[in-house]
PDB file of C-alpha atoms and ligand atoms in Angstrom:
ATOM      1  CA  MET A   1       4.300  24.583 -17.504  1.00 83.00           C
ATOM      2  CA  ASN A   2       5.912  22.699 -20.434  1.00 94.00           C
ATOM      3  CA  LYS A   3       3.206  22.229 -22.783  1.00 96.00           C
ATOM      4  CA  GLU A   4       5.269  19.181 -24.320  1.00 97.00           C
ATOM      5  CA  ALA A   5       4.940  17.380 -20.975  1.00 98.00           C
ATOM      6  CA  PRO A   6       2.927  14.116 -20.749  1.00 98.00           C
ATOM      7  CA  ILE A   7      -0.648  13.800 -19.734  1.00 98.00           C
ATOM      8  CA  GLY A   8      -0.524  11.526 -16.716  1.00 98.00           C
ATOM      9  CA  ILE A   9      -3.695   8.728 -16.650  1.00 98.00           C
ATOM     10  CA  PHE A  10      -3.862   6.383 -14.050  1.00 98.00           C
ATOM     11  CA  ASP A  11      -6.610   3.416 -13.204  1.00 98.00           C
ATOM     12  CA  SER A  12      -6.965   0.574 -10.787  1.00 98.00           C
ATOM     13  CA  GLY A  13      -5.656  -1.822 -13.655  1.00 97.00           C
ATOM     14  CA  VAL A  14      -6.276  -2.113 -17.459  1.00 97.00           C
ATOM     15  CA  GLY A  15      -9.740  -0.667 -17.239  1.00 97.00           C
ATOM     16  CA  GLY A  16      -8.625   3.018 -17.658  1.00 97.00           C
ATOM     17  CA  LEU A  17      -7.414   2.234 -21.152  1.00 97.00           C
ATOM     18  CA  THR A  18     -11.156   2.791 -22.115  1.00 95.00           C
ATOM     19  CA  VAL A  19     -10.639   6.289 -21.289  1.00 96.00           C
ATOM     20  CA  ALA A  20      -7.214   6.236 -22.587  1.00 97.00           C
ATOM     21  CA  ARG A  21      -8.484   5.312 -25.971  1.00 96.00           C
ATOM     22  CA  LYS A  22     -10.666   8.041 -26.030  1.00 96.00           C
ATOM     23  CA  ILE A  23      -8.040  10.531 -25.370  1.00 97.00           C
ATOM     24  CA  PHE A  24      -5.688   9.126 -27.835  1.00 96.00           C
ATOM     25  CA  GLU A  25      -8.700   9.815 -30.403  1.00 95.00           C
ATOM     26  CA  ILE A  26      -9.384  13.300 -29.426  1.00 95.00           C
ATOM     27  CA  LEU A  27      -5.712  14.273 -28.553  1.00 96.00           C
ATOM     28  CA  PRO A  28      -3.707  12.454 -30.955  1.00 96.00           C
ATOM     29  CA  SER A  29      -0.446  14.603 -30.739  1.00 97.00           C
ATOM     30  CA  GLU A  30      -0.636  14.427 -26.700  1.00 98.00           C
ATOM     31  CA  ASN A  31       2.107  12.480 -25.121  1.00 98.00           C
ATOM     32  CA  ILE A  32       0.638   9.985 -22.510  1.00 98.00           C
ATOM     33  CA  VAL A  33       2.196   8.150 -19.528  1.00 98.00           C
ATOM     34  CA  TYR A  34      -0.385   5.492 -18.198  1.00 98.00           C
ATOM     35  CA  PHE A  35      -0.037   3.802 -14.840  1.00 98.00           C
ATOM     36  CA  GLY A  36      -2.285   0.857 -14.185  1.00 98.00           C
ATOM     37  CA  ASP A  37      -2.049  -0.741 -10.389  1.00 98.00           C
ATOM     38  CA  VAL A  38      -2.537  -4.383 -12.146  1.00 97.00           C
ATOM     39  CA  GLY A  39      -1.069  -5.528  -8.945  1.00 97.00           C
ATOM     40  CA  ARG A  40      -3.507  -4.302  -6.429  1.00 97.00           C
ATOM     41  CA  THR A  41      -6.770  -4.150  -8.785  1.00 97.00           C
ATOM     42  CA  PRO A  42      -9.599  -4.224  -8.252  1.00 98.00           C
ATOM     43  CA  TYR A  43     -10.340  -1.267  -6.124  1.00 98.00           C
ATOM     44  CA  GLY A  44     -14.017  -1.273  -6.573  1.00 98.00           C
ATOM     45  CA  PRO A  45     -14.610  -4.004  -3.603  1.00 98.00           C
ATOM     46  CA  ARG A  46     -12.161  -2.103  -1.204  1.00 98.00           C
ATOM     47  CA  SER A  47     -13.147   0.369   1.645  1.00 98.00           C
ATOM     48  CA  LYS A  48     -12.514   4.017   1.177  1.00 97.00           C
ATOM     49  CA  GLU A  49      -9.337   4.436   3.404  1.00 98.00           C
ATOM     50  CA  ILE A  50      -7.335   1.799   1.188  1.00 98.00           C
ATOM     51  CA  ILE A  51      -8.522   3.325  -1.957  1.00 98.00           C
ATOM     52  CA  ILE A  52      -7.374   6.869  -0.867  1.00 98.00           C
ATOM     53  CA  GLN A  53      -3.979   5.300   0.455  1.00 98.00           C
ATOM     54  CA  PHE A  54      -3.521   3.489  -3.263  1.00 98.00           C
ATOM     55  CA  THR A  55      -5.096   6.612  -5.350  1.00 98.00           C
ATOM     56  CA  THR A  56      -2.415   8.641  -3.382  1.00 98.00           C
ATOM     57  CA  GLN A  57       0.521   6.474  -4.256  1.00 98.00           C
ATOM     58  CA  ASP A  58      -0.883   6.458  -7.780  1.00 98.00           C
ATOM     59  CA  VAL A  59      -1.045  10.176  -8.177  1.00 98.00           C
ATOM     60  CA  ALA A  60       2.342  10.569  -6.574  1.00 98.00           C
ATOM     61  CA  PHE A  61       3.807   8.297  -9.124  1.00 98.00           C
ATOM     62  CA  LEU A  62       2.555  10.159 -12.104  1.00 98.00           C
ATOM     63  CA  ALA A  63       3.550  13.541 -10.592  1.00 97.00           C
ATOM     64  CA  GLU A  64       7.370  12.328 -10.632  1.00 97.00           C
ATOM     65  CA  ARG A  65       6.535  11.808 -14.330  1.00 96.00           C
ATOM     66  CA  ASP A  66       6.497  15.534 -14.713  1.00 94.00           C
ATOM     67  CA  VAL A  67       2.947  15.356 -16.148  1.00 98.00           C
ATOM     68  CA  LYS A  68       1.032  18.703 -17.054  1.00 98.00           C
ATOM     69  CA  PHE A  69      -2.283  17.322 -16.497  1.00 98.00           C
ATOM     70  CA  ILE A  70      -3.527  14.197 -14.691  1.00 98.00           C
ATOM     71  CA  VAL A  71      -6.774  12.230 -15.633  1.00 98.00           C
ATOM     72  CA  CYS A  72      -7.944   9.592 -13.139  1.00 98.00           C
ATOM     73  CA  ALA A  73      -9.904   7.236 -15.150  1.00 98.00           C
ATOM     74  CA  CYS A  74     -10.789   4.957 -12.335  1.00 98.00           C
ATOM     75  CA  ASN A  75     -14.335   5.713 -11.195  1.00 98.00           C
ATOM     76  CA  SER A  76     -13.797   4.037  -7.774  1.00 98.00           C
ATOM     77  CA  SER A  77     -10.570   6.466  -6.957  1.00 98.00           C
ATOM     78  CA  SER A  78     -12.457   9.503  -8.684  1.00 98.00           C
ATOM     79  CA  ALA A  79     -15.630   8.760  -6.500  1.00 98.00           C
ATOM     80  CA  VAL A  80     -13.989   8.560  -3.036  1.00 98.00           C
ATOM     81  CA  ALA A  81     -10.204   9.935  -3.368  1.00 98.00           C
ATOM     82  CA  LEU A  82      -9.553  12.366  -5.854  1.00 98.00           C
ATOM     83  CA  ASP A  83     -11.101  15.549  -4.109  1.00 96.00           C
ATOM     84  CA  GLU A  84      -8.772  14.724  -1.272  1.00 95.00           C
ATOM     85  CA  ILE A  85      -5.651  14.366  -3.078  1.00 97.00           C
ATOM     86  CA  LYS A  86      -5.819  16.905  -5.471  1.00 95.00           C
ATOM     87  CA  LYS A  87      -5.520  19.707  -2.868  1.00 95.00           C
ATOM     88  CA  ASP A  88      -1.831  18.719  -2.471  1.00 95.00           C
ATOM     89  CA  TYR A  89      -0.758  19.399  -5.872  1.00 97.00           C
ATOM     90  CA  HIS A  90      -0.551  22.215  -8.222  1.00 95.00           C
ATOM     91  CA  ILE A  91      -1.115  19.837 -11.054  1.00 96.00           C
ATOM     92  CA  GLU A  92      -4.544  20.057 -12.865  1.00 96.00           C
ATOM     93  CA  MET A  93      -6.411  16.815 -12.317  1.00 97.00           C
ATOM     94  CA  VAL A  94      -9.741  15.510 -13.698  1.00 98.00           C
ATOM     95  CA  GLY A  95     -11.812  12.428 -12.442  1.00 98.00           C
ATOM     96  CA  VAL A  96     -14.621  10.823 -14.547  1.00 98.00           C
ATOM     97  CA  ILE A  97     -17.683  11.566 -12.156  1.00 98.00           C
ATOM     98  CA  ASP A  98     -18.489  15.193 -12.860  1.00 98.00           C
ATOM     99  CA  PRO A  99     -18.032  14.784 -16.891  1.00 98.00           C
ATOM    100  CA  GLY A 100     -20.049  11.720 -16.589  1.00 98.00           C
ATOM    101  CA  ALA A 101     -22.775  13.369 -14.359  1.00 98.00           C
ATOM    102  CA  ARG A 102     -22.926  16.439 -16.615  1.00 98.00           C
ATOM    103  CA  ALA A 103     -23.482  14.804 -19.754  1.00 98.00           C
ATOM    104  CA  ALA A 104     -26.242  12.680 -17.904  1.00 98.00           C
ATOM    105  CA  VAL A 105     -28.073  15.895 -17.096  1.00 98.00           C
ATOM    106  CA  GLU A 106     -28.017  17.360 -20.143  1.00 98.00           C
ATOM    107  CA  LYS A 107     -29.228  13.817 -21.826  1.00 98.00           C
ATOM    108  CA  THR A 108     -32.287  13.233 -19.664  1.00 98.00           C
ATOM    109  CA  LYS A 109     -35.764  14.311 -20.863  1.00 98.00           C
ATOM    110  CA  ASN A 110     -37.929  12.802 -18.290  1.00 98.00           C
ATOM    111  CA  GLY A 111     -35.712  13.562 -15.209  1.00 98.00           C
ATOM    112  CA  ARG A 112     -34.811   9.824 -14.039  1.00 98.00           C
ATOM    113  CA  ILE A 113     -31.361   8.843 -14.491  1.00 98.00           C
ATOM    114  CA  GLY A 114     -29.721   5.746 -13.540  1.00 98.00           C
ATOM    115  CA  VAL A 115     -26.204   5.086 -12.339  1.00 98.00           C
ATOM    116  CA  ILE A 116     -24.079   1.685 -12.374  1.00 98.00           C
ATOM    117  CA  GLY A 117     -20.607   1.084 -10.845  1.00 98.00           C
ATOM    118  CA  THR A 118     -18.653  -0.872  -8.521  1.00 98.00           C
ATOM    119  CA  ASN A 119     -19.802  -1.150  -4.842  1.00 98.00           C
ATOM    120  CA  ALA A 120     -17.087   1.805  -3.990  1.00 98.00           C
ATOM    121  CA  THR A 121     -18.528   4.323  -6.748  1.00 98.00           C
ATOM    122  CA  ILE A 122     -22.049   3.321  -5.748  1.00 98.00           C
ATOM    123  CA  GLY A 123     -21.576   3.566  -1.942  1.00 98.00           C
ATOM    124  CA  SER A 124     -20.057   7.019  -2.115  1.00 98.00           C
ATOM    125  CA  ASN A 125     -23.179   8.436  -4.078  1.00 98.00           C
ATOM    126  CA  ALA A 126     -20.686  10.653  -5.944  1.00 98.00           C
ATOM    127  CA  TYR A 127     -22.456  10.643  -9.226  1.00 98.00           C
ATOM    128  CA  ALA A 128     -25.913  11.423  -7.447  1.00 98.00           C
ATOM    129  CA  HIS A 129     -24.284  14.091  -5.424  1.00 98.00           C
ATOM    130  CA  ILE A 130     -22.827  16.048  -8.475  1.00 98.00           C
ATOM    131  CA  ILE A 131     -26.435  15.304 -10.433  1.00 98.00           C
ATOM    132  CA  HIS A 132     -28.108  16.926  -7.551  1.00 98.00           C
ATOM    133  CA  HIS A 133     -25.843  19.563  -7.367  1.00 98.00           C
ATOM    134  CA  ILE A 134     -26.840  20.627 -10.884  1.00 98.00           C
ATOM    135  CA  ASP A 135     -30.450  20.206 -10.578  1.00 98.00           C
ATOM    136  CA  PRO A 136     -31.963  18.856  -6.946  1.00 98.00           C
ATOM    137  CA  ASP A 137     -35.304  17.807  -8.868  1.00 98.00           C
ATOM    138  CA  LEU A 138     -33.768  15.081 -10.971  1.00 98.00           C
ATOM    139  CA  LYS A 139     -34.186  11.639  -9.443  1.00 98.00           C
ATOM    140  CA  VAL A 140     -31.181   9.455  -9.233  1.00 98.00           C
ATOM    141  CA  PHE A 141     -31.013   5.426  -9.186  1.00 98.00           C
ATOM    142  CA  SER A 142     -27.874   3.910  -8.198  1.00 98.00           C
ATOM    143  CA  LEU A 143     -26.984   0.350  -8.515  1.00 98.00           C
ATOM    144  CA  ALA A 144     -23.667  -1.542  -8.110  1.00 98.00           C
ATOM    145  CA  CYS A 145     -22.886  -4.218 -10.557  1.00 98.00           C
ATOM    146  CA  PRO A 146     -19.699  -5.832  -9.261  1.00 97.00           C
ATOM    147  CA  LEU A 147     -19.726  -9.043 -11.393  1.00 98.00           C
ATOM    148  CA  PHE A 148     -19.509  -6.936 -14.796  1.00 98.00           C
ATOM    149  CA  VAL A 149     -15.621  -6.282 -14.091  1.00 98.00           C
ATOM    150  CA  PRO A 150     -14.811  -9.858 -13.597  1.00 97.00           C
ATOM    151  CA  LEU A 151     -16.706 -10.822 -16.654  1.00 97.00           C
ATOM    152  CA  VAL A 152     -14.984  -8.323 -19.016  1.00 97.00           C
ATOM    153  CA  GLU A 153     -11.630  -9.144 -17.687  1.00 95.00           C
ATOM    154  CA  GLU A 154     -12.228 -12.753 -18.480  1.00 94.00           C
ATOM    155  CA  GLY A 155     -13.587 -12.142 -22.050  1.00 95.00           C
ATOM    156  CA  TYR A 156     -17.185 -12.542 -21.317  1.00 97.00           C
ATOM    157  CA  VAL A 157     -18.289  -9.893 -23.543  1.00 97.00           C
ATOM    158  CA  ASP A 158     -20.895 -11.703 -25.707  1.00 95.00           C
ATOM    159  CA  LYS A 159     -21.741 -14.856 -23.507  1.00 97.00           C
ATOM    160  CA  ASP A 160     -24.880 -15.903 -22.468  1.00 98.00           C
ATOM    161  CA  ALA A 161     -24.191 -15.459 -18.884  1.00 98.00           C
ATOM    162  CA  THR A 162     -23.254 -12.031 -18.872  1.00 98.00           C
ATOM    163  CA  TYR A 163     -26.695 -11.237 -20.638  1.00 98.00           C
ATOM    164  CA  LEU A 164     -28.275 -13.143 -17.959  1.00 98.00           C
ATOM    165  CA  ILE A 165     -26.512 -11.383 -15.312  1.00 98.00           C
ATOM    166  CA  ALA A 166     -27.069  -8.029 -16.781  1.00 98.00           C
ATOM    167  CA  ARG A 167     -30.781  -8.811 -17.050  1.00 98.00           C
ATOM    168  CA  ASP A 168     -30.842  -9.817 -13.597  1.00 98.00           C
ATOM    169  CA  TYR A 169     -28.962  -6.710 -12.273  1.00 98.00           C
ATOM    170  CA  LEU A 170     -30.664  -4.003 -14.484  1.00 98.00           C
ATOM    171  CA  GLN A 171     -34.276  -5.384 -14.111  1.00 98.00           C
ATOM    172  CA  THR A 172     -34.411  -2.582 -11.263  1.00 96.00           C
ATOM    173  CA  MET A 173     -33.314   0.157 -13.599  1.00 98.00           C
ATOM    174  CA  LEU A 174     -36.196  -1.082 -16.223  1.00 98.00           C
ATOM    175  CA  ASP A 175     -38.827  -0.922 -13.294  1.00 98.00           C
ATOM    176  CA  VAL A 176     -38.111   2.676 -12.374  1.00 98.00           C
ATOM    177  CA  GLU A 177     -38.240   3.963 -15.902  1.00 97.00           C
ATOM    178  CA  ILE A 178     -35.020   5.838 -16.394  1.00 98.00           C
ATOM    179  CA  ASP A 179     -34.235   7.220 -19.715  1.00 98.00           C
ATOM    180  CA  THR A 180     -30.475   7.930 -18.908  1.00 98.00           C
ATOM    181  CA  LEU A 181     -27.985   5.256 -17.736  1.00 98.00           C
ATOM    182  CA  VAL A 182     -24.434   6.304 -16.779  1.00 98.00           C
ATOM    183  CA  LEU A 183     -21.899   3.423 -17.372  1.00 98.00           C
ATOM    184  CA  GLY A 184     -19.781   4.581 -13.876  1.00 98.00           C
ATOM    185  CA  CYS A 185     -17.074   2.103 -14.295  1.00 98.00           C
ATOM    186  CA  THR A 186     -14.072   1.770 -16.566  1.00 97.00           C
ATOM    187  CA  HIS A 187     -14.912  -1.810 -17.865  1.00 98.00           C
ATOM    188  CA  TYR A 188     -18.356  -1.120 -18.936  1.00 98.00           C
ATOM    189  CA  PRO A 189     -17.886   0.334 -22.000  1.00 97.00           C
ATOM    190  CA  LEU A 190     -16.666  -3.161 -23.294  1.00 97.00           C
ATOM    191  CA  ILE A 191     -20.381  -4.481 -22.579  1.00 98.00           C
ATOM    192  CA  LYS A 192     -22.252  -1.630 -23.786  1.00 98.00           C
ATOM    193  CA  HIS A 193     -24.058  -3.590 -26.473  1.00 98.00           C
ATOM    194  CA  VAL A 194     -25.215  -6.127 -23.645  1.00 98.00           C
ATOM    195  CA  ILE A 195     -26.375  -3.096 -21.403  1.00 98.00           C
ATOM    196  CA  SER A 196     -27.920  -1.374 -24.229  1.00 98.00           C
ATOM    197  CA  GLU A 197     -29.741  -4.560 -25.326  1.00 98.00           C
ATOM    198  CA  VAL A 198     -31.174  -5.004 -21.941  1.00 98.00           C
ATOM    199  CA  MET A 199     -32.284  -1.635 -21.504  1.00 98.00           C
ATOM    200  CA  GLY A 200     -33.593  -0.903 -24.785  1.00 98.00           C
ATOM    201  CA  GLU A 201     -33.214   1.677 -27.315  1.00 96.00           C
ATOM    202  CA  ASP A 202     -35.078   4.344 -25.684  1.00 97.00           C
ATOM    203  CA  VAL A 203     -32.584   4.527 -22.643  1.00 98.00           C
ATOM    204  CA  THR A 204     -29.190   6.640 -23.765  1.00 98.00           C
ATOM    205  CA  LEU A 205     -26.202   5.193 -22.053  1.00 98.00           C
ATOM    206  CA  ILE A 206     -23.362   7.559 -21.073  1.00 98.00           C
ATOM    207  CA  ASP A 207     -19.743   6.536 -21.333  1.00 96.00           C
ATOM    208  CA  SER A 208     -17.969   8.643 -18.484  1.00 94.00           C
ATOM    209  CA  GLY A 209     -14.603   7.860 -19.895  1.00 92.00           C
ATOM    210  CA  GLU A 210     -15.584   9.439 -23.581  1.00 93.00           C
ATOM    211  CA  GLU A 211     -16.646  12.662 -21.347  1.00 95.00           C
ATOM    212  CA  THR A 212     -13.916  12.873 -19.589  1.00 97.00           C
ATOM    213  CA  ALA A 213     -11.752  12.763 -22.836  1.00 96.00           C
ATOM    214  CA  ARG A 214     -13.568  15.663 -24.057  1.00 96.00           C
ATOM    215  CA  GLU A 215     -13.455  17.573 -20.547  1.00 97.00           C
ATOM    216  CA  ALA A 216      -9.665  16.900 -20.777  1.00 97.00           C
ATOM    217  CA  GLN A 217      -9.432  18.617 -24.281  1.00 97.00           C
ATOM    218  CA  ARG A 218     -11.679  21.472 -23.062  1.00 97.00           C
ATOM    219  CA  ILE A 219      -9.170  22.194 -19.940  1.00 97.00           C
ATOM    220  CA  LEU A 220      -6.011  21.696 -21.676  1.00 97.00           C
ATOM    221  CA  THR A 221      -7.312  24.102 -24.401  1.00 96.00           C
ATOM    222  CA  GLU A 222      -8.705  26.885 -21.784  1.00 96.00           C
ATOM    223  CA  SER A 223      -5.548  26.770 -19.942  1.00 95.00           C
ATOM    224  CA  ASP A 224      -3.288  26.818 -23.219  1.00 96.00           C
ATOM    225  CA  LEU A 225      -1.551  23.517 -22.495  1.00 96.00           C
ATOM    226  CA  LEU A 226      -2.171  21.656 -25.426  1.00 96.00           C
ATOM    227  CA  ASN A 227       0.825  20.217 -27.315  1.00 97.00           C
ATOM    228  CA  PRO A 228       1.936  22.772 -29.797  1.00 94.00           C
ATOM    229  CA  ALA A 229       2.706  19.459 -31.906  1.00 94.00           C
ATOM    230  CA  SER A 230      -1.107  19.116 -32.624  1.00 90.00           C
ATOM    231  CA  ALA A 231      -0.814  22.255 -34.665  1.00 89.00           C
ATOM    232  CA  GLN A 232       1.375  20.813 -37.144  1.00 88.00           C
ATOM    233  CA  PRO A 233      -0.377  19.525 -40.633  1.00 87.00           C
ATOM    234  CA  PRO A 234      -0.537  16.511 -40.233  1.00 88.00           C
ATOM    235  CA  PRO A 235      -0.296  16.309 -36.552  1.00 86.00           C
ATOM    236  CA  PRO A 236       2.496  13.768 -35.175  1.00 93.00           C
ATOM    237  CA  GLU A 237       1.457  11.113 -33.093  1.00 95.00           C
ATOM    238  CA  GLY A 238       2.581  11.597 -29.446  1.00 97.00           C
ATOM    239  CA  SER A 239       4.685   8.893 -27.053  1.00 96.00           C
ATOM    240  CA  ARG A 240       2.722   6.584 -25.152  1.00 96.00           C
ATOM    241  CA  LYS A 241       4.391   4.726 -21.791  1.00 97.00           C
ATOM    242  CA  TYR A 242       2.888   2.324 -19.823  1.00 98.00           C
ATOM    243  CA  TYR A 243       3.771   1.372 -16.200  1.00 98.00           C
ATOM    244  CA  VAL A 244       2.211  -1.229 -14.178  1.00 98.00           C
ATOM    245  CA  SER A 245       2.616  -2.510 -10.624  1.00 98.00           C
ATOM    246  CA  ASP A 246       2.808  -6.276 -11.456  1.00 96.00           C
ATOM    247  CA  VAL A 247       4.493  -8.090 -14.512  1.00 94.00           C
ATOM    248  CA  PRO A 248       3.713  -6.568 -17.777  1.00 95.00           C
ATOM    249  CA  ALA A 249       2.791  -9.763 -19.391  1.00 92.00           C
ATOM    250  CA  LYS A 250      -0.746  -9.558 -17.286  1.00 84.00           C
ATOM    251  CA  PHE A 251      -1.259  -6.127 -18.637  1.00 93.00           C
ATOM    252  CA  SER A 252      -0.490  -6.685 -21.994  1.00 94.00           C
ATOM    253  CA  ARG A 253      -2.670  -9.723 -22.226  1.00 90.00           C
ATOM    254  CA  MET A 254      -5.549  -7.929 -21.703  1.00 92.00           C
ATOM    255  CA  ALA A 255      -4.741  -4.217 -22.720  1.00 94.00           C
ATOM    256  CA  SER A 256      -5.193  -4.811 -26.462  1.00 90.00           C
ATOM    257  CA  ARG A 257      -8.591  -6.006 -25.991  1.00 89.00           C
ATOM    258  CA  PHE A 258      -9.343  -2.674 -24.019  1.00 93.00           C
ATOM    259  CA  LEU A 259      -7.338  -0.428 -26.307  1.00 91.00           C
ATOM    260  CA  GLY A 260      -8.170  -2.130 -29.646  1.00 85.00           C
ATOM    261  CA  HIS A 261      -4.298  -2.404 -30.374  1.00 86.00           C
ATOM    262  CA  GLU A 262      -1.296  -4.215 -29.075  1.00 88.00           C
ATOM    263  CA  VAL A 263       0.352  -2.194 -26.269  1.00 92.00           C
ATOM    264  CA  GLU A 264       4.658  -1.697 -26.224  1.00 87.00           C
ATOM    265  CA  ASN A 265       6.462   0.081 -23.817  1.00 91.00           C
ATOM    266  CA  ILE A 266       5.413  -1.321 -20.479  1.00 96.00           C
ATOM    267  CA  THR A 267       7.611  -1.002 -17.743  1.00 97.00           C
ATOM    268  CA  ARG A 268       6.990  -2.344 -13.912  1.00 97.00           C
ATOM    269  CA  VAL A 269       7.108  -0.115 -10.892  1.00 98.00           C
ATOM    270  CA  ASP A 270       7.198  -0.900  -7.382  1.00 98.00           C
ATOM    271  CA  ILE A 271       4.420   1.561  -6.313  1.00 98.00           C
ATOM    272  CA  SER A 272       4.827   1.030  -2.496  1.00 96.00           C
ATOM    273  CA  LYS A 273       7.679   3.121  -2.926  1.00 97.00           C
ATOM    274  CA  TYR A 274       5.313   6.137  -3.459  1.00 97.00           C
TER     275      TYR A 274
HETATM  276  N1  LIG B 301     -11.361   0.915 -12.561  1.00 59.42           N
HETATM  277  C1  LIG B 301     -12.524   0.409 -11.802  1.00 59.42           C
HETATM  278  C2  LIG B 301     -13.767   1.721 -11.886  1.00 59.42           C
HETATM  279  O1  LIG B 301     -13.822   2.340 -12.820  1.00 59.42           O
HETATM  280  C3  LIG B 301     -13.010  -0.851 -12.266  1.00 59.42           C
HETATM  281  C4  LIG B 301     -12.337  -1.993 -11.734  1.00 59.42           C
HETATM  282  C5  LIG B 301     -11.637  -2.188 -10.287  1.00 59.42           C
HETATM  283  O2  LIG B 301     -12.466  -2.525  -9.199  1.00 59.42           O
HETATM  284  O3  LIG B 301     -10.611  -1.804  -9.853  1.00 59.42           O
HETATM  285  O4  LIG B 301     -14.260   1.739 -10.779  1.00 59.42           O
END
């Protein structure tokens, strides 16, 4: 395997850039290819069958870019599709569910963990499954918060409406007295401050994307697949290429908010060919 080959990251759209951002921070010298399925976003409200079909195409596209490792940044894809698809490839892949679930198990003190995400992620019970696999005695409370995705995409990250909706959604989590809450959706880190204010400072918020970036670093280190450039003093910045399934303007408009800086190098692809 070529250690200089890029890491492939994909998501249903722009949200996966919250995961890419963490990977850029932790593994700055890695070359990155990002695919955002902006033409077919969102995945969260869709059926398992459709999410598997879309995710299969996303992975096939990245595999053709000769990536050395694939990160499925989308919680909905990781929850319902990744395990099925992984079997067909020799490329190592990581999704966001396992790292997020493991971090929650490590953090909880009272054994009561909340999980929030899209309808697909929560309907799959994927987080609860992994958490119970690690420790069957833990209590898991899962809740779909589908309005958070459009609110974040519309830039409603500090509006009263967002606080109002968050209070309404999260009251059930307050009632069951969780001490750890998994942010099981790519978009939620952008409203972490809102969720944190509603839940209070005693509840630890787990950012699955951040945990996944650390997991990617661990796997690449253990498999001796880190780009040798990372050992150079000072380490050079890797290349970043973005591919999208709709006009690049739609992606670049939102991307800077998710990533913290402007995005260049965006190419449109016809994902239906994969
Ligand atoms: N990326 C999706 C996720 O993390 C959220 C957006 C969508 O529904 O496509 O589940």
